[in-house]
PDB file of C-alpha atoms in Angstrom:
ATOM      1  CA  UNK A   1      25.889 -12.842   6.162  1.00 62.00           C
ATOM      2  CA  UNK A   2      26.115  -8.815   5.818  1.00 75.00           C
ATOM      3  CA  UNK A   3      30.321  -7.425   6.169  1.00 86.00           C
ATOM      4  CA  UNK A   4      31.905  -4.247   5.611  1.00 92.00           C
ATOM      5  CA  UNK A   5      35.547  -6.022   4.661  1.00 94.00           C
ATOM      6  CA  UNK A   6      38.739  -2.781   4.513  1.00 96.00           C
ATOM      7  CA  UNK A   7      41.149  -4.556   3.146  1.00 96.00           C
ATOM      8  CA  UNK A   8      44.807  -3.063   4.300  1.00 95.00           C
ATOM      9  CA  UNK A   9      45.218  -3.073   8.094  1.00 94.00           C
ATOM     10  CA  UNK A  10      48.095  -0.586   7.458  1.00 96.00           C
ATOM     11  CA  UNK A  11      49.030   1.925   4.953  1.00 97.00           C
ATOM     12  CA  UNK A  12      52.256   3.998   5.049  1.00 97.00           C
ATOM     13  CA  UNK A  13      52.211   6.830   2.874  1.00 97.00           C
ATOM     14  CA  UNK A  14      54.486  10.093   2.099  1.00 97.00           C
ATOM     15  CA  UNK A  15      53.645  13.739   2.877  1.00 97.00           C
ATOM     16  CA  UNK A  16      52.288  14.926  -0.463  1.00 97.00           C
ATOM     17  CA  UNK A  17      51.369  11.916  -2.024  1.00 97.00           C
ATOM     18  CA  UNK A  18      47.600  10.285  -3.327  1.00 97.00           C
ATOM     19  CA  UNK A  19      46.102   8.117  -0.650  1.00 97.00           C
ATOM     20  CA  UNK A  20      43.298   5.733  -1.842  1.00 97.00           C
ATOM     21  CA  UNK A  21      41.742   2.977   1.244  1.00 98.00           C
ATOM     22  CA  UNK A  22      39.385   0.299   0.112  1.00 98.00           C
ATOM     23  CA  UNK A  23      35.910  -0.339   1.115  1.00 97.00           C
ATOM     24  CA  UNK A  24      34.325  -2.933   0.169  1.00 95.00           C
ATOM     25  CA  UNK A  25      30.800  -4.175   1.039  1.00 92.00           C
ATOM     26  CA  UNK A  26      28.422  -7.165   0.903  1.00 88.00           C
ATOM     27  CA  UNK A  27      24.259  -6.616   1.012  1.00 77.00           C
ATOM     28  CA  UNK A  28      21.301  -6.926  -1.011  1.00 69.00           C
ATOM     29  CA  UNK A  29      20.846  -3.553  -1.902  1.00 73.00           C
ATOM     30  CA  UNK A  30      22.562  -0.579  -2.019  1.00 73.00           C
ATOM     31  CA  UNK A  31      23.411   0.693   1.792  1.00 81.00           C
ATOM     32  CA  UNK A  32      24.206   3.551   3.217  1.00 90.00           C
ATOM     33  CA  UNK A  33      27.753   4.369   3.101  1.00 93.00           C
ATOM     34  CA  UNK A  34      30.110   6.377   5.419  1.00 95.00           C
ATOM     35  CA  UNK A  35      33.206   7.353   6.106  1.00 97.00           C
ATOM     36  CA  UNK A  36      34.744   8.185   9.522  1.00 96.00           C
ATOM     37  CA  UNK A  37      38.230   8.975  10.812  1.00 96.00           C
ATOM     38  CA  UNK A  38      39.085   8.382  14.322  1.00 94.00           C
ATOM     39  CA  UNK A  39      42.392  10.578  15.309  1.00 91.00           C
ATOM     40  CA  UNK A  40      44.193   9.079  18.327  1.00 86.00           C
ATOM     41  CA  UNK A  41      42.631   9.008  21.687  1.00 82.00           C
ATOM     42  CA  UNK A  42      39.489  10.513  19.433  1.00 84.00           C
ATOM     43  CA  UNK A  43      35.911   9.441  19.254  1.00 86.00           C
ATOM     44  CA  UNK A  44      34.945   9.272  15.226  1.00 91.00           C
ATOM     45  CA  UNK A  45      34.208  12.040  13.209  1.00 93.00           C
ATOM     46  CA  UNK A  46      31.824  11.595   9.792  1.00 94.00           C
ATOM     47  CA  UNK A  47      34.029  12.264   6.580  1.00 96.00           C
ATOM     48  CA  UNK A  48      31.667  11.726   4.153  1.00 96.00           C
ATOM     49  CA  UNK A  49      28.518   9.632   3.079  1.00 94.00           C
ATOM     50  CA  UNK A  50      26.472   8.847  -0.022  1.00 93.00           C
ATOM     51  CA  UNK A  51      22.871   8.066  -0.057  1.00 89.00           C
ATOM     52  CA  UNK A  52      22.123   7.718  -3.763  1.00 87.00           C
ATOM     53  CA  UNK A  53      22.730  10.874  -6.640  1.00 88.00           C
ATOM     54  CA  UNK A  54      26.057  11.149  -7.939  1.00 90.00           C
ATOM     55  CA  UNK A  55      28.944   8.208  -7.107  1.00 91.00           C
ATOM     56  CA  UNK A  56      31.334  10.448  -6.253  1.00 96.00           C
ATOM     57  CA  UNK A  57      30.965  11.957  -2.941  1.00 96.00           C
ATOM     58  CA  UNK A  58      32.916  15.444  -1.675  1.00 96.00           C
ATOM     59  CA  UNK A  59      33.641  15.659   1.981  1.00 96.00           C
ATOM     60  CA  UNK A  60      35.462  16.922   4.643  1.00 95.00           C
ATOM     61  CA  UNK A  61      39.370  17.341   4.451  1.00 94.00           C
ATOM     62  CA  UNK A  62      39.623  17.426   1.091  1.00 96.00           C
ATOM     63  CA  UNK A  63      38.307  13.959   1.268  1.00 97.00           C
ATOM     64  CA  UNK A  64      36.182  12.024  -1.621  1.00 97.00           C
ATOM     65  CA  UNK A  65      35.220   8.582  -1.998  1.00 98.00           C
ATOM     66  CA  UNK A  66      32.923   7.108  -5.027  1.00 96.00           C
ATOM     67  CA  UNK A  67      30.485   4.094  -5.096  1.00 94.00           C
ATOM     68  CA  UNK A  68      31.382   1.284  -7.514  1.00 93.00           C
ATOM     69  CA  UNK A  69      28.264  -0.848  -7.892  1.00 90.00           C
ATOM     70  CA  UNK A  70      29.575  -3.574  -9.511  1.00 90.00           C
ATOM     71  CA  UNK A  71      32.297  -3.681  -7.404  1.00 92.00           C
ATOM     72  CA  UNK A  72      30.356  -3.232  -3.993  1.00 92.00           C
ATOM     73  CA  UNK A  73      33.298  -0.683  -3.394  1.00 95.00           C
ATOM     74  CA  UNK A  74      33.028   2.551  -1.347  1.00 96.00           C
ATOM     75  CA  UNK A  75      37.197   3.411  -1.358  1.00 98.00           C
ATOM     76  CA  UNK A  76      38.170   6.022   0.046  1.00 98.00           C
ATOM     77  CA  UNK A  77      40.598   8.934  -2.241  1.00 98.00           C
ATOM     78  CA  UNK A  78      42.945  12.493  -1.244  1.00 98.00           C
ATOM     79  CA  UNK A  79      44.731  13.276  -3.842  1.00 97.00           C
ATOM     80  CA  UNK A  80      47.289  14.850  -1.242  1.00 97.00           C
ATOM     81  CA  UNK A  81      48.156  13.585   1.946  1.00 97.00           C
ATOM     82  CA  UNK A  82      49.243  16.263   5.501  1.00 96.00           C
ATOM     83  CA  UNK A  83      50.362  14.718   8.310  1.00 95.00           C
ATOM     84  CA  UNK A  84      48.059  15.555  10.270  1.00 94.00           C
ATOM     85  CA  UNK A  85      45.772  12.929   7.992  1.00 96.00           C
ATOM     86  CA  UNK A  86      47.526  10.488  10.301  1.00 96.00           C
ATOM     87  CA  UNK A  87      44.555   8.072  12.054  1.00 97.00           C
ATOM     88  CA  UNK A  88      42.594   5.302  11.232  1.00 96.00           C
ATOM     89  CA  UNK A  89      39.495   5.712   8.717  1.00 97.00           C
ATOM     90  CA  UNK A  90      36.682   3.325   9.161  1.00 96.00           C
ATOM     91  CA  UNK A  91      33.869   1.985   6.611  1.00 96.00           C
ATOM     92  CA  UNK A  92      30.623   1.439   7.697  1.00 93.00           C
ATOM     93  CA  UNK A  93      26.924   0.488   5.784  1.00 90.00           C
ATOM     94  CA  UNK A  94      23.314   1.488   7.512  1.00 86.00           C
ATOM     95  CA  UNK A  95      21.146  -1.562   6.072  1.00 77.00           C
ATOM     96  CA  UNK A  96      18.872  -1.264   8.759  1.00 74.00           C
ATOM     97  CA  UNK A  97      21.563  -1.823  11.470  1.00 77.00           C
ATOM     98  CA  UNK A  98      25.202  -0.031  11.649  1.00 83.00           C
ATOM     99  CA  UNK A  99      28.654  -2.053  10.962  1.00 89.00           C
ATOM    100  CA  UNK A 100      31.818  -0.979  10.657  1.00 92.00           C
ATOM    101  CA  UNK A 101      35.225  -2.335   8.838  1.00 94.00           C
ATOM    102  CA  UNK A 102      37.591  -3.327  11.375  1.00 94.00           C
ATOM    103  CA  UNK A 103      39.381   0.163   9.804  1.00 95.00           C
ATOM    104  CA  UNK A 104      42.809   1.041   8.207  1.00 97.00           C
ATOM    105  CA  UNK A 105      45.430   2.880  10.191  1.00 96.00           C
ATOM    106  CA  UNK A 106      47.179   5.896   8.227  1.00 97.00           C
ATOM    107  CA  UNK A 107      50.202   6.286   8.831  1.00 97.00           C
ATOM    108  CA  UNK A 108      52.148   9.278   7.036  1.00 97.00           C
ATOM    109  CA  UNK A 109      55.560   9.746   6.593  1.00 96.00           C
ATOM    110  CA  UNK A 110      57.419  13.000   6.530  1.00 91.00           C
TER     111      UNK A 110
ATOM    112  CA  UNK B   1      28.125  23.653  22.340  1.00 85.00           C
ATOM    113  CA  UNK B   2      26.548  19.983  21.082  1.00 84.00           C
ATOM    114  CA  UNK B   3      28.043  17.031  22.244  1.00 93.00           C
ATOM    115  CA  UNK B   4      28.201  13.869  23.293  1.00 96.00           C
ATOM    116  CA  UNK B   5      29.161  12.982  26.919  1.00 96.00           C
ATOM    117  CA  UNK B   6      30.097   9.513  28.726  1.00 97.00           C
ATOM    118  CA  UNK B   7      31.564   9.196  31.983  1.00 97.00           C
ATOM    119  CA  UNK B   8      33.739   7.973  33.336  1.00 97.00           C
ATOM    120  CA  UNK B   9      36.194   8.133  30.270  1.00 95.00           C
ATOM    121  CA  UNK B  10      38.430   5.349  32.545  1.00 96.00           C
ATOM    122  CA  UNK B  11      37.263   2.410  34.650  1.00 97.00           C
ATOM    123  CA  UNK B  12      39.466  -0.449  36.022  1.00 97.00           C
ATOM    124  CA  UNK B  13      36.860  -2.736  37.739  1.00 96.00           C
ATOM    125  CA  UNK B  14      36.478  -6.049  39.008  1.00 96.00           C
ATOM    126  CA  UNK B  15      35.116  -9.119  37.705  1.00 97.00           C
ATOM    127  CA  UNK B  16      31.076  -9.248  39.118  1.00 96.00           C
ATOM    128  CA  UNK B  17      30.800  -6.570  39.967  1.00 97.00           C
ATOM    129  CA  UNK B  18      27.875  -4.137  38.565  1.00 97.00           C
ATOM    130  CA  UNK B  19      28.804  -1.143  36.794  1.00 97.00           C
ATOM    131  CA  UNK B  20      27.155   1.850  34.644  1.00 98.00           C
ATOM    132  CA  UNK B  21      28.442   4.123  31.981  1.00 98.00           C
ATOM    133  CA  UNK B  22      26.401   6.999  31.623  1.00 98.00           C
ATOM    134  CA  UNK B  23      26.089   8.963  27.708  1.00 98.00           C
ATOM    135  CA  UNK B  24      24.319  11.420  27.508  1.00 98.00           C
ATOM    136  CA  UNK B  25      23.356  14.108  24.336  1.00 98.00           C
ATOM    137  CA  UNK B  26      22.574  17.596  24.707  1.00 96.00           C
ATOM    138  CA  UNK B  27      21.333  17.150  20.407  1.00 96.00           C
ATOM    139  CA  UNK B  28      17.676  16.156  21.176  1.00 95.00           C
ATOM    140  CA  UNK B  29      18.186  13.006  18.896  1.00 96.00           C
ATOM    141  CA  UNK B  30      16.911  10.369  18.394  1.00 95.00           C
ATOM    142  CA  UNK B  31      18.597   7.522  17.535  1.00 94.00           C
ATOM    143  CA  UNK B  32      21.298   6.721  19.770  1.00 96.00           C
ATOM    144  CA  UNK B  33      23.709   3.592  20.509  1.00 96.00           C
ATOM    145  CA  UNK B  34      26.563   1.791  21.809  1.00 97.00           C
ATOM    146  CA  UNK B  35      30.018   0.192  20.595  1.00 96.00           C
ATOM    147  CA  UNK B  36      32.959  -1.803  21.583  1.00 97.00           C
ATOM    148  CA  UNK B  37      36.207  -0.962  19.640  1.00 94.00           C
ATOM    149  CA  UNK B  38      38.467  -4.252  19.918  1.00 93.00           C
ATOM    150  CA  UNK B  39      41.514  -4.212  18.099  1.00 89.00           C
ATOM    151  CA  UNK B  40      41.484  -5.885  14.596  1.00 86.00           C
ATOM    152  CA  UNK B  41      37.664  -5.753  14.862  1.00 89.00           C
ATOM    153  CA  UNK B  42      36.836  -2.383  14.353  1.00 89.00           C
ATOM    154  CA  UNK B  43      33.792  -1.126  16.288  1.00 92.00           C
ATOM    155  CA  UNK B  44      30.593  -3.827  16.811  1.00 93.00           C
ATOM    156  CA  UNK B  45      27.230  -2.323  17.875  1.00 93.00           C
ATOM    157  CA  UNK B  46      26.055  -3.514  21.218  1.00 96.00           C
ATOM    158  CA  UNK B  47      22.254  -2.074  21.607  1.00 96.00           C
ATOM    159  CA  UNK B  48      21.033   0.907  20.033  1.00 94.00           C
ATOM    160  CA  UNK B  49      17.428   2.760  20.534  1.00 95.00           C
ATOM    161  CA  UNK B  50      15.513   4.744  17.923  1.00 93.00           C
ATOM    162  CA  UNK B  51      13.552   6.505  20.598  1.00 93.00           C
ATOM    163  CA  UNK B  52      12.760   6.653  24.128  1.00 94.00           C
ATOM    164  CA  UNK B  53      11.510   2.974  25.446  1.00 92.00           C
ATOM    165  CA  UNK B  54      12.878   1.635  22.517  1.00 93.00           C
ATOM    166  CA  UNK B  55      15.842  -0.551  22.266  1.00 95.00           C
ATOM    167  CA  UNK B  56      17.135  -3.388  20.440  1.00 94.00           C
ATOM    168  CA  UNK B  57      20.478  -5.568  20.022  1.00 94.00           C
ATOM    169  CA  UNK B  58      22.821  -5.247  17.645  1.00 91.00           C
ATOM    170  CA  UNK B  59      25.648  -7.078  17.100  1.00 90.00           C
ATOM    171  CA  UNK B  60      27.096  -8.490  20.422  1.00 95.00           C
ATOM    172  CA  UNK B  61      24.882  -7.782  22.844  1.00 96.00           C
ATOM    173  CA  UNK B  62      25.466 -10.616  25.206  1.00 97.00           C
ATOM    174  CA  UNK B  63      26.503  -9.173  28.951  1.00 97.00           C
ATOM    175  CA  UNK B  64      25.089  -5.868  28.056  1.00 98.00           C
ATOM    176  CA  UNK B  65      21.813  -3.717  29.668  1.00 98.00           C
ATOM    177  CA  UNK B  66      20.530  -0.490  28.403  1.00 98.00           C
ATOM    178  CA  UNK B  67      18.039   1.976  28.581  1.00 96.00           C
ATOM    179  CA  UNK B  68      16.426   4.657  27.288  1.00 97.00           C
ATOM    180  CA  UNK B  69      13.653   6.866  30.104  1.00 97.00           C
ATOM    181  CA  UNK B  70      14.475  10.266  28.435  1.00 96.00           C
ATOM    182  CA  UNK B  71      15.607  11.280  25.040  1.00 96.00           C
ATOM    183  CA  UNK B  72      19.194  12.388  26.288  1.00 97.00           C
ATOM    184  CA  UNK B  73      20.355   9.727  28.088  1.00 98.00           C
ATOM    185  CA  UNK B  74      21.164   5.950  26.936  1.00 98.00           C
ATOM    186  CA  UNK B  75      23.117   4.606  29.930  1.00 98.00           C
ATOM    187  CA  UNK B  76      25.193   1.567  29.721  1.00 98.00           C
ATOM    188  CA  UNK B  77      24.768  -1.210  32.192  1.00 98.00           C
ATOM    189  CA  UNK B  78      26.954  -4.721  32.984  1.00 97.00           C
ATOM    190  CA  UNK B  79      25.504  -6.930  35.559  1.00 96.00           C
ATOM    191  CA  UNK B  80      28.188  -8.643  36.086  1.00 97.00           C
ATOM    192  CA  UNK B  81      31.263  -7.550  33.634  1.00 97.00           C
ATOM    193  CA  UNK B  82      33.834 -10.187  32.862  1.00 97.00           C
ATOM    194  CA  UNK B  83      37.183  -9.861  31.585  1.00 97.00           C
ATOM    195  CA  UNK B  84      36.532 -10.089  27.619  1.00 97.00           C
ATOM    196  CA  UNK B  85      34.294  -6.967  28.360  1.00 98.00           C
ATOM    197  CA  UNK B  86      37.426  -5.132  28.521  1.00 98.00           C
ATOM    198  CA  UNK B  87      37.083  -2.608  25.557  1.00 97.00           C
ATOM    199  CA  UNK B  88      37.072   0.756  24.371  1.00 96.00           C
ATOM    200  CA  UNK B  89      33.165   2.125  24.311  1.00 97.00           C
ATOM    201  CA  UNK B  90      31.637   4.329  22.811  1.00 96.00           C
ATOM    202  CA  UNK B  91      28.288   6.108  22.781  1.00 97.00           C
ATOM    203  CA  UNK B  92      26.642   7.996  19.657  1.00 96.00           C
ATOM    204  CA  UNK B  93      23.888   9.832  18.641  1.00 96.00           C
ATOM    205  CA  UNK B  94      22.421  11.425  15.669  1.00 94.00           C
ATOM    206  CA  UNK B  95      19.163  12.266  14.624  1.00 93.00           C
ATOM    207  CA  UNK B  96      18.151   9.189  12.646  1.00 86.00           C
ATOM    208  CA  UNK B  97      19.815   5.734  11.849  1.00 79.00           C
ATOM    209  CA  UNK B  98      20.824   7.095   8.594  1.00 82.00           C
ATOM    210  CA  UNK B  99      21.909   9.760   9.386  1.00 86.00           C
ATOM    211  CA  UNK B 100      25.535  11.333  10.586  1.00 89.00           C
ATOM    212  CA  UNK B 101      26.318   9.851  13.783  1.00 92.00           C
ATOM    213  CA  UNK B 102      27.819  12.229  16.635  1.00 94.00           C
ATOM    214  CA  UNK B 103      30.555  10.016  19.220  1.00 94.00           C
ATOM    215  CA  UNK B 104      31.324  10.899  22.463  1.00 94.00           C
ATOM    216  CA  UNK B 105      35.498  10.578  23.733  1.00 92.00           C
ATOM    217  CA  UNK B 106      35.187   6.843  24.491  1.00 94.00           C
ATOM    218  CA  UNK B 107      35.351   5.242  27.724  1.00 97.00           C
ATOM    219  CA  UNK B 108      38.478   2.475  28.439  1.00 96.00           C
ATOM    220  CA  UNK B 109      36.414   0.029  30.610  1.00 98.00           C
ATOM    221  CA  UNK B 110      39.087  -2.694  32.081  1.00 97.00           C
ATOM    222  CA  UNK B 111      37.600  -5.770  33.915  1.00 97.00           C
ATOM    223  CA  UNK B 112      40.394  -7.880  35.857  1.00 96.00           C
TER     224      UNK B 112
END
């Protein structure tokens, strides 16, 4: 069955440290890939997306993600985390329907 | 301002009492979708619509109905709500299935 897995339920990093959030998918072909962020009490906002081409994609708020076909992964990264990045992050995959991972909650320590 | 609106934002109701959550978008988007968000499960798609009068089931359609009579509106109907439908619901719209989805602010539903 098609699935999206975010292995880390909760991650805590210090402000200024680097961040990597993991996402793995299980689909037959290369799907369309997205990362969304949800701040407390808010809806979801698109950070970035990958459809084809360059496997390293840049998004808003200084985030980037790298698509690795061999690992079926689409991990989200940020070189230096800010306190305002504390939120829940969702990886999503589209392949005729849209599926979201369970989310990773990010806590930022001062 | 481009936006997706949902009403009500909060709703407490009792088992079996029919309710409708409205969703409206002002971006002329063709694709609209409803999700429910539950802790540890992320967002799960309930129903989606590719265009007016075209709707289809998502992952968890049981107990829900939708309609798409106009392009801008996509109401979610619970004919006989049950406690397991207590959840946070999001409506979203996009130009097409593979475009960025714009989410509404959410509707927190409690069924007692």
